[in-house]
Amino acid sequence: DAGVTQSPTHLIKTRGQQVTLRCSPKSGHDTVSWYQQALGQGPQFIFQYYEEEERQRGNFPDRFSGHQFPNYSSELNVNALLLGDSALYLCASSLGPKNTGELFFGEGSRLTVL
Amino acid sequence: QQQVKQSPQSLIVQKGGISIINCAYENTAFDYFPWYQQFPGKGPALLIAIRPDVSEKKEGRFTISFNKSAKQFSLHIMDSQPGDSATYFCAANSGNTPLVFGKGTRLSVIA
């Protein structure tokens, strides 16, 4: 049973660039949430996708956008990168649109912005 | 506004000892309180969770104690082992709100 897979695992960008991170949910799951985890901090909710629509959004600027595909996989896009965007970006999957505290996380994509 | 406050930030426990991590929450609408465990280079993984209709839940060496009136809950790890060394996050949510996490506790279990 495949768990949540994310790519790439590591990447380095410079300020002002754009980045796209990808996520495949756990088999059987249809909801994807994205979290940002800064070094030494807890994960912070960015947004959640269900049925190809953004259902909820955390306190993140519009530079952060996403997409969900018919096969439930998802992308996170960040434009105009800032140094402060350096973090581990975690994708989590779950079943159904209702918020559940039982999330299955991938290993994350570590983004470094120089 | 931090909705879930976690303490301590770090914890060192002798092998075989009891590890205790505490959390306090603000939103009385929260109805699900999980603990996640994260090893270096890995994503968080659900360890144990509780709902406010019970005051305690035990799974193996891990126990959650819940105090609804005080809006606090804690994780107890009995007979702590070096393999328990990880970062632990408390979290909370409701049907209308996504999961919010505490800042984490780095646990080191030393032999």
Coordinates of C-alpha atoms in Angstrom, one line a residue:
Chain A
D1 CA 0.0 0.0 0.0
A2 CA 1.7 3.1 -1.2
G3 CA 1.8 6.0 1.3
V4 CA 2.0 9.7 0.5
T5 CA 4.8 10.4 -1.9
Q6 CA 6.3 13.9 -2.5
S7 CA 8.8 15.2 -5.1
P8 CA 11.3 16.6 -5.2
T9 CA 12.8 15.8 -1.8
H10 CA 15.2 18.7 -1.8
L11 CA 15.5 21.8 -3.9
I12 CA 17.4 25.1 -3.9
K13 CA 16.0 28.3 -5.5
T14 CA 16.9 32.0 -5.4
R15 CA 14.7 34.9 -4.3
G16 CA 12.1 35.8 -6.9
Q17 CA 12.0 32.4 -8.5
Q18 CA 8.9 30.1 -8.7
V19 CA 8.7 26.6 -7.4
T20 CA 6.3 23.7 -7.9
L21 CA 6.1 20.8 -5.5
R22 CA 4.2 17.6 -6.2
C23 CA 2.3 15.1 -4.1
S24 CA 0.5 11.8 -4.6
P25 CA -1.9 10.8 -1.8
K26 CA -2.1 7.5 0.0
S27 CA -4.0 5.0 -2.0
G28 CA -7.8 5.4 -1.5
H29 CA -7.5 9.0 -0.2
D30 CA -9.1 11.9 -2.0
T31 CA -8.2 14.9 0.0
V32 CA -4.8 16.6 0.1
S33 CA -3.6 19.2 2.6
W34 CA -0.4 21.1 2.4
Y35 CA 1.6 22.3 5.4
Q36 CA 4.7 24.4 5.8
Q37 CA 7.1 23.4 8.6
A38 CA 9.8 25.9 9.4
L39 CA 13.0 24.7 11.1
G40 CA 12.2 23.9 14.8
Q41 CA 8.5 24.7 14.4
G42 CA 5.3 22.7 14.1
P43 CA 3.6 22.3 10.7
Q44 CA 1.4 25.3 9.6
F45 CA -1.7 24.7 7.4
I46 CA -1.5 26.2 3.9
F47 CA -4.6 24.9 2.2
Q48 CA -6.7 21.8 1.5
Y49 CA -7.9 20.4 -1.8
Y50 CA -10.9 18.1 -2.4
E51 CA -12.7 17.4 -5.6
E52 CA -10.1 19.6 -7.4
E53 CA -11.2 22.7 -5.4
E54 CA -9.4 24.6 -2.7
R55 CA -11.7 24.0 0.3
Q56 CA -9.9 25.8 3.1
R57 CA -6.9 28.1 3.3
G58 CA -4.6 29.1 6.1
N59 CA -3.0 32.5 6.7
F60 CA -0.7 32.4 3.6
P61 CA -0.4 35.0 0.8
D62 CA -1.7 34.6 -2.7
R63 CA 1.9 33.7 -3.8
F64 CA 1.0 30.3 -2.5
S65 CA -1.4 28.4 -4.9
G66 CA -2.3 24.9 -5.6
H67 CA -4.0 22.4 -7.8
Q68 CA -5.6 19.0 -7.5
F69 CA -5.8 16.7 -10.4
P70 CA -8.6 14.1 -11.2
N71 CA -6.4 11.3 -9.9
Y72 CA -6.3 13.2 -6.5
S73 CA -2.6 14.1 -6.8
S74 CA -1.7 17.7 -6.1
E75 CA 0.7 20.5 -6.7
L76 CA 1.8 23.4 -4.5
N77 CA 3.1 26.5 -6.3
V78 CA 5.0 29.3 -4.7
N79 CA 5.7 32.5 -6.7
A80 CA 8.2 35.3 -6.1
L81 CA 10.1 33.3 -3.5
L82 CA 11.3 35.0 -0.4
L83 CA 14.1 33.9 2.0
G84 CA 11.4 33.2 4.6
D85 CA 9.8 30.6 2.3
S86 CA 12.7 28.3 3.2
A87 CA 11.0 25.3 5.0
L88 CA 9.9 21.7 4.8
Y89 CA 6.7 21.5 2.8
L90 CA 4.6 18.6 3.8
C91 CA 1.7 17.0 2.0
A92 CA -0.9 15.1 3.9
S93 CA -3.8 13.0 2.6
S94 CA -7.1 11.9 4.1
L95 CA -10.4 10.6 3.1
G96 CA -13.4 12.9 2.5
P97 CA -14.0 16.6 2.7
K98 CA -14.6 16.8 6.5
N99 CA -11.6 18.0 8.5
T100 CA -10.0 15.0 10.1
G101 CA -7.2 15.0 12.6
E102 CA -6.0 11.7 11.2
L103 CA -3.6 12.8 8.4
F104 CA -1.1 10.7 6.6
F105 CA 2.0 12.8 5.8
G106 CA 4.7 12.4 3.2
E107 CA 8.3 12.9 4.0
G108 CA 8.2 16.4 2.6
S109 CA 10.0 18.6 0.1
R110 CA 12.8 20.7 1.7
L111 CA 13.0 24.1 0.0
T112 CA 16.0 26.4 0.5
V113 CA 15.7 29.9 -0.9
L114 CA 19.0 31.7 -1.3
Chain B
Q1 CA -2.5 33.6 17.6
Q2 CA -1.2 30.3 18.7
Q3 CA -4.1 28.0 19.2
V4 CA -2.2 25.1 20.7
K5 CA 0.7 25.8 23.2
Q6 CA 3.1 23.0 23.9
S7 CA 5.7 22.5 26.6
P8 CA 8.5 21.8 27.2
Q9 CA 10.4 22.7 24.1
S10 CA 12.9 19.9 24.8
L11 CA 13.1 17.0 27.2
I12 CA 15.8 14.5 28.2
V13 CA 14.7 11.3 29.9
Q14 CA 16.6 8.3 31.2
K15 CA 15.9 5.0 29.6
G16 CA 13.0 3.4 31.5
G17 CA 11.7 6.7 32.8
I18 CA 8.5 8.5 32.1
S19 CA 8.3 11.3 29.5
I20 CA 5.6 13.9 29.9
I21 CA 4.6 16.5 27.4
N22 CA 1.9 19.1 27.9
C23 CA -0.4 21.0 25.7
A24 CA -3.0 23.7 26.2
Y25 CA -5.6 24.8 23.7
E26 CA -7.9 27.8 23.3
N27 CA -10.7 26.9 20.9
T28 CA -13.5 25.2 22.8
A29 CA -14.8 23.9 19.4
F30 CA -11.9 21.5 19.1
D31 CA -13.1 17.9 19.4
Y32 CA -10.1 15.8 18.3
F33 CA -6.7 15.9 20.0
P34 CA -4.0 13.8 18.3
W35 CA -0.3 13.5 19.0
Y36 CA 2.1 13.1 16.1
Q37 CA 5.6 11.7 16.2
Q38 CA 8.3 12.9 13.8
F39 CA 11.7 11.4 13.2
P40 CA 14.5 13.4 11.5
G41 CA 14.0 13.4 7.7
K42 CA 10.5 12.0 8.0
G43 CA 7.0 13.5 8.0
P44 CA 4.9 13.5 11.2
A45 CA 3.0 10.2 11.9
L46 CA -0.1 9.9 14.0
L47 CA 0.8 8.3 17.4
I48 CA -2.4 8.4 19.5
A49 CA -5.5 10.6 19.7
I50 CA -8.3 11.3 22.0
R51 CA -11.8 12.9 21.9
P52 CA -13.1 15.1 24.7
D53 CA -15.7 12.6 25.9
V54 CA -13.0 10.6 27.7
S55 CA -10.4 11.7 30.2
E56 CA -7.7 9.1 29.3
K57 CA -6.7 6.9 26.5
K58 CA -3.9 4.3 26.6
E59 CA -2.2 2.5 23.8
G60 CA 0.8 0.4 24.8
R61 CA 3.3 2.6 26.5
F62 CA 1.6 5.8 25.3
T63 CA -1.2 7.5 27.3
I64 CA -3.1 10.7 26.7
S65 CA -4.6 12.5 29.7
F66 CA -7.3 15.0 28.9
N67 CA -8.7 17.8 31.1
K68 CA -11.6 19.5 29.3
S69 CA -12.3 22.1 32.0
A70 CA -8.7 23.2 32.0
K71 CA -8.4 22.9 28.2
Q72 CA -5.3 20.9 28.6
F73 CA -4.0 17.5 27.5
S74 CA -0.8 15.6 27.9
L75 CA 1.2 12.7 26.5
H76 CA 2.8 10.2 28.8
I77 CA 5.4 7.8 27.5
M78 CA 6.0 5.0 30.0
D79 CA 9.3 3.0 30.1
S80 CA 10.8 5.4 27.6
Q81 CA 13.2 3.9 25.1
P82 CA 16.0 5.3 23.0
G83 CA 13.9 4.5 19.9
D84 CA 11.3 7.0 21.3
S85 CA 13.8 9.8 20.7
A86 CA 11.9 12.1 18.2
T87 CA 10.0 15.3 18.1
Y88 CA 6.4 15.1 19.4
F89 CA 3.6 17.5 18.3
C90 CA 0.3 17.9 19.9
A91 CA -2.5 19.1 17.7
A92 CA -6.2 19.8 17.6
N93 CA -9.0 20.3 15.2
S94 CA -12.8 20.3 14.7
G95 CA -14.9 19.4 11.7
N96 CA -14.8 23.0 10.6
T97 CA -11.1 23.8 11.3
P98 CA -8.0 22.1 9.9
L99 CA -5.5 20.5 12.2
V100 CA -3.4 23.0 14.1
F101 CA -0.1 21.9 15.7
G102 CA 1.9 22.9 18.7
K103 CA 5.6 23.9 18.2
G104 CA 6.9 20.5 19.2
T105 CA 8.9 18.9 21.9
R106 CA 12.2 17.3 21.1
L107 CA 12.6 14.2 23.2
S108 CA 15.9 12.5 23.8
V109 CA 16.0 9.2 25.7
I110 CA 19.4 8.4 27.0
A111 CA 20.7 5.1 28.2

